[in-house]
Short mmCIF file of C-alpha atoms in Angstrom, two decimals:
data_model
loop_
_atom_site.label_atom_id
_atom_site.label_comp_id
_atom_site.label_asym_id
_atom_site.label_seq_id
_atom_site.Cartn_x
_atom_site.Cartn_y
_atom_site.Cartn_z
CA MET A 1 9.72 21.73 124.55
CA LYS A 2 11.23 19.60 122.29
CA GLU A 3 9.35 21.38 119.18
CA ARG A 4 10.47 24.68 119.71
CA LEU A 5 13.90 23.40 120.43
CA LYS A 6 14.17 21.70 116.90
CA THR A 7 12.28 25.04 116.04
CA ALA A 8 15.60 26.79 116.92
CA THR A 9 18.05 24.59 116.48
CA LEU A 10 16.77 24.56 112.61
CA VAL A 11 16.86 28.47 112.42
CA MET A 12 20.45 28.40 113.95
CA LEU A 13 20.94 25.59 111.19
CA VAL A 14 19.78 27.97 108.71
CA LEU A 15 21.30 31.33 109.77
CA GLY A 16 24.55 29.38 109.92
CA SER A 17 24.39 27.95 106.38
CA LEU A 18 23.61 31.92 104.93
CA VAL A 19 26.94 32.58 107.06
CA GLN A 20 28.74 30.14 105.20
CA SER A 21 27.27 30.36 102.12
CA TYR A 22 28.20 34.53 102.48
CA PHE A 23 31.92 33.73 102.91
CA LEU A 24 32.62 31.48 100.50
CA ILE A 25 30.30 33.64 97.42
CA TYR A 26 32.55 36.86 98.92
CA ARG A 27 35.54 36.06 100.52
CA LEU A 28 37.14 32.77 99.41
CA PRO A 29 40.34 33.72 96.27
CA GLY A 30 38.37 33.17 93.19
CA SER A 31 35.38 35.09 93.17
CA ASP A 32 33.96 38.31 91.02
CA SER A 33 33.26 39.94 94.08
CA VAL A 34 37.21 40.07 94.80
CA VAL A 35 39.07 42.58 94.19
CA ARG A 36 41.62 41.10 91.06
CA ALA A 37 44.77 40.83 90.76
CA GLU A 38 47.01 43.81 89.94
CA ASN A 39 47.82 42.04 86.63
CA SER A 40 44.61 41.88 85.31
CA TYR A 41 42.93 44.17 82.93
CA ILE A 42 39.76 46.18 84.66
CA LYS A 43 37.57 48.80 83.06
CA THR A 44 39.33 51.95 83.09
CA GLU A 45 38.09 55.38 82.05
CA THR A 46 36.89 55.58 78.49
CA MET A 47 38.43 57.98 76.00
CA GLY A 48 37.96 55.79 72.79
CA PRO A 49 35.83 52.85 71.92
CA GLU A 50 37.04 49.64 71.88
CA GLU A 51 37.55 47.17 68.87
CA LYS A 52 36.68 43.41 67.81
CA ALA A 53 39.80 42.19 66.89
CA GLU A 54 37.69 41.20 64.07
CA ASN A 55 38.22 44.23 62.67
CA LEU A 56 41.67 45.08 62.82
CA ILE A 57 42.46 41.74 60.86
CA TYR A 58 43.12 42.48 57.14
CA PRO A 59 45.46 42.81 54.21
CA LYS A 60 47.44 45.52 54.02
CA LYS A 61 46.01 45.28 49.96
CA ILE A 62 45.06 43.08 47.64
CA LEU A 63 46.55 42.19 44.20
CA ILE A 64 44.92 40.61 41.24
CA HIS A 65 47.11 39.79 38.06
CA LEU A 66 45.22 39.28 35.07
CA GLY A 67 47.24 37.13 33.18
CA ASP A 68 49.63 38.63 30.01
CA ASN A 69 51.51 40.30 32.37
CA LYS A 70 48.73 42.75 33.91
CA HIS A 71 48.08 43.20 37.25
CA THR A 72 46.48 45.92 39.50
CA VAL A 73 46.32 46.87 42.90
CA PHE A 74 42.74 47.39 45.67
CA TYR A 75 43.41 49.26 48.94
CA PRO A 76 41.09 49.06 52.22
CA ASP A 77 38.16 50.65 51.72
CA GLN A 78 37.85 50.32 48.15
CA MET A 79 34.82 49.10 46.81
CA PHE A 80 36.25 46.69 45.07
CA TYR A 81 38.70 45.66 47.96
CA GLU A 82 35.71 44.79 50.06
CA LEU A 83 33.74 42.40 47.41
CA VAL A 84 36.86 40.45 46.79
CA TYR A 85 37.84 39.79 50.77
CA ASN A 86 34.04 39.33 51.74
CA ARG A 87 33.20 36.79 49.07
CA LEU A 88 37.14 34.83 50.22
CA LYS A 89 35.82 35.04 53.84
CA GLY A 90 32.82 33.33 53.40
CA ARG A 91 34.93 29.98 51.53
CA GLU A 92 36.05 27.33 53.64
CA PHE A 93 40.18 26.25 52.95
CA ASP A 94 41.31 22.57 54.46
CA SER A 95 43.67 19.67 54.15
CA PHE A 96 46.84 21.64 53.95
CA GLN A 97 49.84 20.35 52.63
CA ARG A 98 53.52 21.67 53.68
CA ARG A 99 55.63 22.69 50.22
CA LYS A 100 59.42 23.99 49.72
CA VAL A 101 58.67 28.12 48.17
CA ASN A 102 61.36 26.96 45.33
CA ASN A 103 59.75 24.16 43.82
CA MET A 104 58.31 26.88 41.70
CA ASP A 105 58.56 29.32 38.73
CA TRP A 106 56.76 32.47 41.13
CA SER A 107 57.08 34.83 38.47
CA LYS A 108 55.84 33.24 35.49
CA LEU A 109 53.26 32.04 37.05
CA ARG A 110 52.44 35.78 38.48
CA SER A 111 52.44 36.70 34.72
CA SER A 112 50.96 33.79 33.19
CA SER A 113 48.18 32.86 35.28
CA LYS A 114 44.94 34.52 36.80
CA GLY A 115 45.00 34.81 40.51
CA ILE A 116 44.01 36.93 43.51
CA GLU A 117 47.23 38.02 46.28
CA LEU A 118 46.58 39.07 49.64
CA SER A 119 49.30 40.58 51.27
CA PHE A 120 49.21 41.02 55.44
CA GLY A 121 52.53 42.51 55.24
CA SER A 122 54.84 41.06 57.87
CA GLY A 123 52.02 38.35 58.76
CA MET A 124 49.54 37.21 60.43
CA PRO A 125 48.74 34.22 63.19
CA VAL A 126 47.46 31.63 60.95
CA THR A 127 44.71 31.11 64.76
CA LEU A 128 43.88 35.05 63.96
CA LEU A 129 43.02 34.81 60.66
CA GLN A 130 40.86 31.79 61.58
CA LYS A 131 38.92 34.50 63.16
CA VAL A 132 37.67 35.85 59.98
CA MET A 133 38.25 33.11 57.32
CA GLN A 134 36.87 29.69 56.98
CA ILE A 135 40.39 27.96 57.36
CA LYS A 136 39.52 24.69 59.09
CA PRO A 137 42.02 23.54 62.06
CA ASP A 138 45.25 21.84 61.26
CA SER A 139 47.82 20.68 63.11
CA LEU A 140 50.31 21.36 60.68
CA PHE A 141 49.45 24.78 59.98
CA ASP A 142 47.66 26.37 62.90
CA GLY A 143 51.24 27.33 64.50
CA GLU A 144 52.44 29.27 61.62
CA SER A 145 52.44 33.16 60.49
CA ILE A 146 51.27 33.37 57.22
CA HIS A 147 52.60 36.79 54.87
CA LYS A 148 50.38 36.61 52.04
CA MET A 149 47.59 34.45 50.71
CA TRP A 150 47.30 33.28 46.50
CA LEU A 151 44.42 32.14 44.94
CA TYR A 152 45.40 31.04 41.30
CA SER A 153 43.36 28.91 38.11
CA ILE A 154 46.24 27.16 35.58
CA ASP A 155 44.77 27.31 32.19
CA GLY A 156 43.56 22.94 31.83
CA GLU A 157 43.58 22.47 35.18
CA PRO A 158 40.27 21.87 36.61
CA LYS A 159 40.66 22.83 40.24
CA VAL A 160 41.96 26.24 41.83
CA HIS A 161 44.91 26.76 44.08
CA ALA A 162 45.28 28.01 47.12
CA LEU A 163 48.95 28.66 48.65
CA PHE A 164 49.31 30.24 52.02
CA PHE A 165 53.20 31.55 52.51
CA SER A 166 54.98 31.37 56.07
CA THR A 167 57.07 33.97 57.11
CA GLU A 168 59.49 31.59 57.41
CA GLY A 169 60.65 32.06 53.75
CA ASP A 170 60.71 29.02 52.43
CA VAL A 171 57.91 26.79 53.68
CA VAL A 172 54.27 27.87 51.45
CA TYR A 173 51.13 25.65 52.84
CA GLU A 174 48.36 24.86 49.77
CA ALA A 175 44.86 24.00 50.53
CA ALA A 176 44.23 21.10 48.70
CA GLN A 177 40.25 20.80 49.78
CA VAL A 178 38.98 24.78 48.05
CA ASP A 179 35.82 26.19 48.23
CA LEU A 180 35.86 27.59 45.44
CA THR A 181 36.03 26.98 41.12
CA ILE A 182 37.62 28.60 38.42
CA GLN A 183 34.70 31.06 37.66
CA ASP A 184 34.56 32.48 40.67
CA ILE A 185 38.42 32.97 40.51
CA HIS A 186 37.29 34.51 37.52
CA GLN A 187 34.82 36.50 38.38
CA LEU A 188 36.58 38.25 41.41
CA VAL A 189 39.98 39.07 39.23
CA ASP A 190 37.36 40.37 36.61
CA PHE A 191 36.73 43.07 39.31
CA GLY A 192 40.11 44.56 38.05
CA LYS A 193 40.43 44.67 34.72
CA ASP A 194 39.38 48.48 34.64
CA TRP A 195 41.02 49.56 37.45
CA VAL A 196 44.31 51.11 37.40
CA PRO A 197 47.15 49.10 35.59
CA TYR A 198 50.50 48.42 37.46
CA THR A 199 53.32 46.91 36.04
CA MET A 200 55.59 44.45 37.87
CA GLN A 201 59.32 45.04 38.27
CA GLU A 202 61.26 41.72 38.13
CA GLU A 203 63.96 42.97 39.93
CA ASN A 204 62.21 44.10 42.79
CA SER A 205 58.82 42.56 42.65
CA LEU A 206 57.38 45.97 43.10
CA TYR A 207 53.95 47.09 41.30
CA ILE A 208 54.14 50.51 39.81
CA PRO A 209 50.71 52.21 38.62
CA GLU A 210 50.85 52.88 35.06
CA GLU A 211 48.03 55.65 34.89
CA PRO A 212 47.38 58.59 37.66
CA VAL A 213 46.68 57.41 41.58
CA GLY A 214 44.38 59.60 43.37
CA MET A 215 44.10 60.34 47.13
CA VAL A 216 42.79 63.01 49.17
CA SER A 217 44.93 65.71 51.13
CA MET A 218 43.06 66.86 53.92
CA VAL A 219 43.58 68.31 57.30
CA LEU A 220 41.52 66.34 60.94
CA PRO A 221 41.01 68.53 63.58
CA ILE A 222 42.91 67.47 66.81
CA GLY A 223 42.46 66.92 70.38
CA MET A 224 44.97 65.35 73.20
CA TYR A 225 44.34 63.33 75.75
CA THR A 226 45.77 64.49 79.27
CA VAL A 227 48.51 62.89 81.74
CA GLU A 228 46.05 62.67 83.89
CA GLN A 229 43.86 60.81 81.94
CA MET A 230 46.25 58.56 81.32
CA GLN A 231 47.24 57.90 84.97
CA ARG A 232 43.66 57.32 85.63
CA SER A 233 43.77 54.91 82.46
CA LEU A 234 46.74 52.91 83.71
CA PHE A 235 47.39 53.01 87.33
CA PHE A 236 45.89 50.82 90.01
CA ASP A 237 45.49 54.33 91.97
CA PRO A 238 46.99 57.32 91.11
CA SER A 239 47.20 58.77 93.95
CA ILE A 240 49.84 57.60 94.62
CA THR A 241 51.88 57.87 91.72
CA ARG A 242 54.63 60.20 92.22
CA ASN A 243 56.49 62.43 89.10
CA ILE A 244 60.13 62.91 87.63
CA ARG A 245 61.21 65.08 85.55
CA GLU A 246 63.76 64.06 82.98
CA ARG A 247 67.16 66.14 81.84
CA ASP A 248 65.42 65.45 78.21
CA GLY A 249 62.49 67.44 79.26
CA SER A 250 60.23 64.31 79.74
CA GLU A 251 58.33 63.54 82.27
CA ILE A 252 57.77 59.85 84.46
CA TYR A 253 54.92 58.92 86.69
CA THR A 254 55.64 56.27 89.19
CA ASP A 255 53.77 54.12 91.14
CA SER A 256 57.00 52.41 92.10
CA LYS A 257 56.12 49.61 90.15
CA ARG A 258 55.10 51.19 86.89
CA SER A 259 56.02 54.03 85.12
CA LEU A 260 54.29 56.08 82.69
CA GLN A 261 57.11 58.30 80.43
CA VAL A 262 55.34 61.26 78.98
CA ASP A 263 57.13 63.33 76.12
CA GLU A 264 56.09 66.57 76.02
CA GLY A 265 57.30 67.57 72.74
CA GLN A 266 56.53 64.14 70.83
CA ASN A 267 53.06 63.88 72.46
CA TRP A 268 54.31 60.31 73.41
CA MET A 269 53.80 57.96 75.58
CA ASN A 270 54.92 54.80 76.76
CA PHE A 271 53.99 52.75 80.21
CA THR A 272 55.90 50.07 81.55
CA ASP A 273 54.60 47.39 84.01
CA PRO A 274 58.01 45.27 84.21
CA ALA A 275 57.40 43.65 87.19
CA ALA A 276 53.97 41.93 85.68
CA PRO A 277 53.96 38.36 86.41
CA PRO A 278 53.95 35.65 83.87
CA SER A 279 49.91 34.46 83.33
CA GLY A 280 50.88 31.44 81.43
CA GLU A 281 51.55 29.87 78.72
CA SER A 282 51.07 31.90 75.60
CA SER A 283 51.47 32.00 71.55
CA PRO A 284 51.28 35.32 68.99
CA GLY A 285 48.07 34.78 68.13
CA LYS A 286 46.78 34.57 71.84
CA ASP A 287 49.46 37.37 72.93
CA VAL A 288 47.64 39.98 70.04
CA LEU A 289 44.22 39.02 71.56
CA SER A 290 45.38 40.34 74.99
CA ALA A 291 47.08 43.09 73.58
CA ILE A 292 43.55 44.28 71.79
CA GLU A 293 41.63 43.64 75.03
CA PHE A 294 44.45 45.96 77.17
CA VAL A 295 43.70 48.66 74.57
CA ASN A 296 40.35 47.74 74.87
CA GLN A 297 40.62 49.12 78.93
CA HIS A 298 43.15 51.25 78.73
CA GLY A 299 42.65 54.37 76.33
CA GLY A 300 40.48 52.69 73.16
CA TRP A 301 41.18 53.08 69.85
CA ASN A 302 41.10 56.32 68.62
CA GLY A 303 40.53 55.70 64.39
CA GLY A 304 40.98 52.69 62.43
CA TYR A 305 43.79 50.41 62.74
CA ARG A 306 45.25 46.94 61.04
CA LEU A 307 47.43 44.50 63.21
CA SER A 308 50.73 45.08 61.13
CA GLN A 309 53.31 42.80 63.04
CA SER A 310 52.93 40.47 65.39
CA LYS A 311 56.88 38.98 66.15
CA ASP A 312 57.79 36.56 68.84
CA ASN A 313 61.51 37.52 70.45
CA LYS A 314 62.52 35.23 72.82
CA ASP A 315 60.46 35.13 75.74
CA ARG A 316 58.71 38.24 74.53
CA THR A 317 55.63 38.86 71.69
CA LEU A 318 55.53 42.43 70.02
CA VAL A 319 52.55 43.55 68.75
CA GLU A 320 51.93 46.68 66.76
CA PHE A 321 49.16 48.16 65.20
CA GLN A 322 49.21 50.42 62.39
CA GLN A 323 46.35 53.45 62.21
CA TYR A 324 44.65 53.87 58.85
CA HIS A 325 42.54 56.48 57.20
CA ARG A 326 40.45 56.14 54.20
CA GLY A 327 42.20 52.96 53.74
CA TYR A 328 45.87 54.26 53.37
CA PRO A 329 48.30 53.91 56.32
CA ILE A 330 49.69 56.91 58.64
CA LEU A 331 53.30 56.46 58.71
CA ASN A 332 54.69 57.26 61.50
CA THR A 333 58.34 58.90 61.55
CA LEU A 334 61.62 59.91 63.60
CA ASP A 335 60.19 63.69 63.95
CA PHE A 336 56.72 62.93 64.80
CA ASN A 337 55.98 59.76 66.20
CA TYR A 338 52.01 59.43 65.76
CA GLY A 339 49.93 56.21 63.84
CA ILE A 340 51.28 53.13 65.59
CA MET A 341 50.51 51.59 68.84
CA LYS A 342 53.15 49.23 70.42
CA LEU A 343 52.63 46.66 72.87
CA GLU A 344 55.05 44.11 74.54
CA LEU A 345 53.85 41.03 75.98
CA GLN A 346 55.17 38.24 78.51
CA ASN A 347 53.67 35.23 79.08
CA GLY A 348 50.14 36.93 77.73
CA THR A 349 50.27 39.92 80.03
CA VAL A 350 51.43 43.37 78.86
CA THR A 351 54.77 45.01 79.98
CA SER A 352 55.19 47.59 77.70
CA TYR A 353 52.56 49.79 76.04
CA GLU A 354 53.55 52.95 73.92
CA ARG A 355 51.03 55.49 71.89
CA SER A 356 50.21 58.71 70.93
CA LEU A 357 48.45 60.64 73.06
CA LEU A 358 46.93 63.04 69.77
CA TYR A 359 43.70 61.67 68.25
CA ILE A 360 41.84 63.03 65.44
CA GLU A 361 38.50 64.20 65.32
CA THR A 362 35.92 62.00 61.92
CA GLU A 363 35.72 66.16 60.52
CA GLU A 364 37.70 66.83 57.74
CA GLN A 365 38.92 69.97 56.24
CA LYS A 366 40.76 71.47 53.42
CA LYS A 367 39.75 68.61 51.40
CA LYS A 368 41.77 68.14 47.62
CA ILE A 369 42.59 65.39 45.57
CA VAL A 370 45.53 65.44 44.71
CA ASN A 371 48.07 62.86 42.35
CA LEU A 372 50.86 60.82 43.35
CA PRO A 373 53.85 60.06 41.00
CA VAL A 374 53.75 57.49 38.45
CA GLY A 375 54.58 55.02 35.97
CA ASP A 376 58.09 56.19 35.18
CA GLU A 377 58.84 59.30 37.29
CA LEU A 378 57.51 56.73 39.74
CA ARG A 379 60.65 54.51 38.96
CA GLU A 380 63.25 57.17 39.04
CA GLN A 381 62.81 57.91 42.24
CA LEU A 382 62.75 54.33 43.51
CA ASP A 383 65.92 53.62 41.12
CA ILE A 384 67.76 56.94 43.11
CA LEU A 385 66.72 55.43 46.78
CA SER A 386 67.29 51.90 45.72
CA LYS A 387 71.54 52.74 45.26
CA SER A 388 71.45 53.29 49.00
CA MET A 389 68.46 51.25 50.37
CA LYS A 390 67.22 47.75 49.80
CA ILE A 391 63.11 48.30 49.33
CA VAL A 392 60.90 45.71 49.05
CA ASP A 393 57.22 47.11 48.60
CA LEU A 394 55.53 50.11 47.88
CA GLU A 395 52.02 51.45 48.73
CA PRO A 396 50.07 55.13 49.22
CA ALA A 397 50.19 56.60 52.21
CA TYR A 398 49.58 59.75 54.33
CA LEU A 399 52.21 61.38 56.05
CA PRO A 400 51.18 63.63 59.32
CA TYR A 401 52.54 66.91 60.19
CA ILE A 402 51.05 68.80 63.04
CA THR A 403 49.76 72.42 61.74
CA GLU A 404 47.64 75.40 63.23
CA THR A 405 44.54 74.15 62.15
CA GLY A 406 44.76 70.23 63.01
CA LEU A 407 46.43 67.36 61.59
CA TRP A 408 47.48 67.44 57.71
CA LEU A 409 47.54 64.68 56.24
CA LYS A 410 49.10 64.50 53.11
CA PRO A 411 49.03 61.66 50.71
CA VAL A 412 52.86 60.26 49.53
CA TRP A 413 54.15 57.11 48.63
CA ALA A 414 55.81 54.53 51.23
CA VAL A 415 58.28 52.25 51.05
CA GLN A 416 58.59 49.44 52.84
CA LEU A 417 62.90 48.79 53.58
CA GLN A 418 64.17 45.60 54.16
CA ASN A 419 64.78 46.48 58.07
CA GLY A 420 60.77 46.79 58.24
CA SER A 421 60.85 50.68 58.17
CA MET A 422 58.81 52.93 56.17
CA LYS A 423 59.89 55.64 54.09
CA ALA A 424 58.22 58.46 52.67
CA LEU A 425 59.01 59.52 49.01
CA GLU A 426 58.80 63.28 48.62
#
């Protein structure tokens, strides 16, 4: 009888332990099986492929300084761009020293010394650049954002200088330890010897090509994400959303917390979640990674993109991704919103998400080579524009137009203005 009681007691203890384990695993807060908090990024309907952060972080162009006031420019997807960038990504940079920008004669250095200049546009957080380049952690440097990286050698000196220019404007960091030799720099610079020659204008530091710059004009088939797809992607329960039509013709879909505004004329959407609770400490680098994860889980990427902006705005971070095709940016214009994704984050949580509902297919149609204006013709256009606007940069780009057969990408020169906006030269 005692043995039976012991056995029964043991069975009850085992069953009780199993029941307790079940509730611990499946019911307590923090368990993976519990429905996640509403502000977490849950994988939803897939409309485009996901993308890794490393594939979105790269320079908008690489300037090659050949010495004797000779220069050239490489753009993404060009063979020499890839060769130079891939080699630099494998080299180490360590022991950073902070300097003032105005302590150097940059114009003289640019014209007389051989070097490589990587332009990142409006700025790249160092913590993100560390994902693609061998930049050693450094407490002095890690919190910065840089807008360009410059590697050069000076005749008679045995070392390579590696400078990182802060977006603050008056600060530059030099890596005291660089895994590059003077021969390495000269070999990379030599890739530009037979490329299109560029002349730098001293008054505005713009680089003007002196020989033809060819781009491919083309038409690409397009598709469009439906409102239903976006609702399934962005709302936790699309069945409870209600529709509101605005006077300007746009449609708003809301579940009383979040809203999805669709401009049918522009095929543009703006999703806002103002009630998203803060999730903790953040930084521009972390916020960019959160933005990439959000796009991965809520629509995906409809083509190639580059991180073009990561900007602090008080307690918020503005993140922008620029769409590229054949290595050139597709411009977003007032007449046609396309070519960018914009996100706003607060403490690592996305509170605003804007993008086009249009997407392009990969098959290119009606292709032809177009030569952009160069030399004096281009200088004349820039001189006219500079009388009314402050120009800070120049690059080839695509101007998009909707046609009956798809999206026409027209090759143009685009200038960046002092306020950060882009304008096509036509």
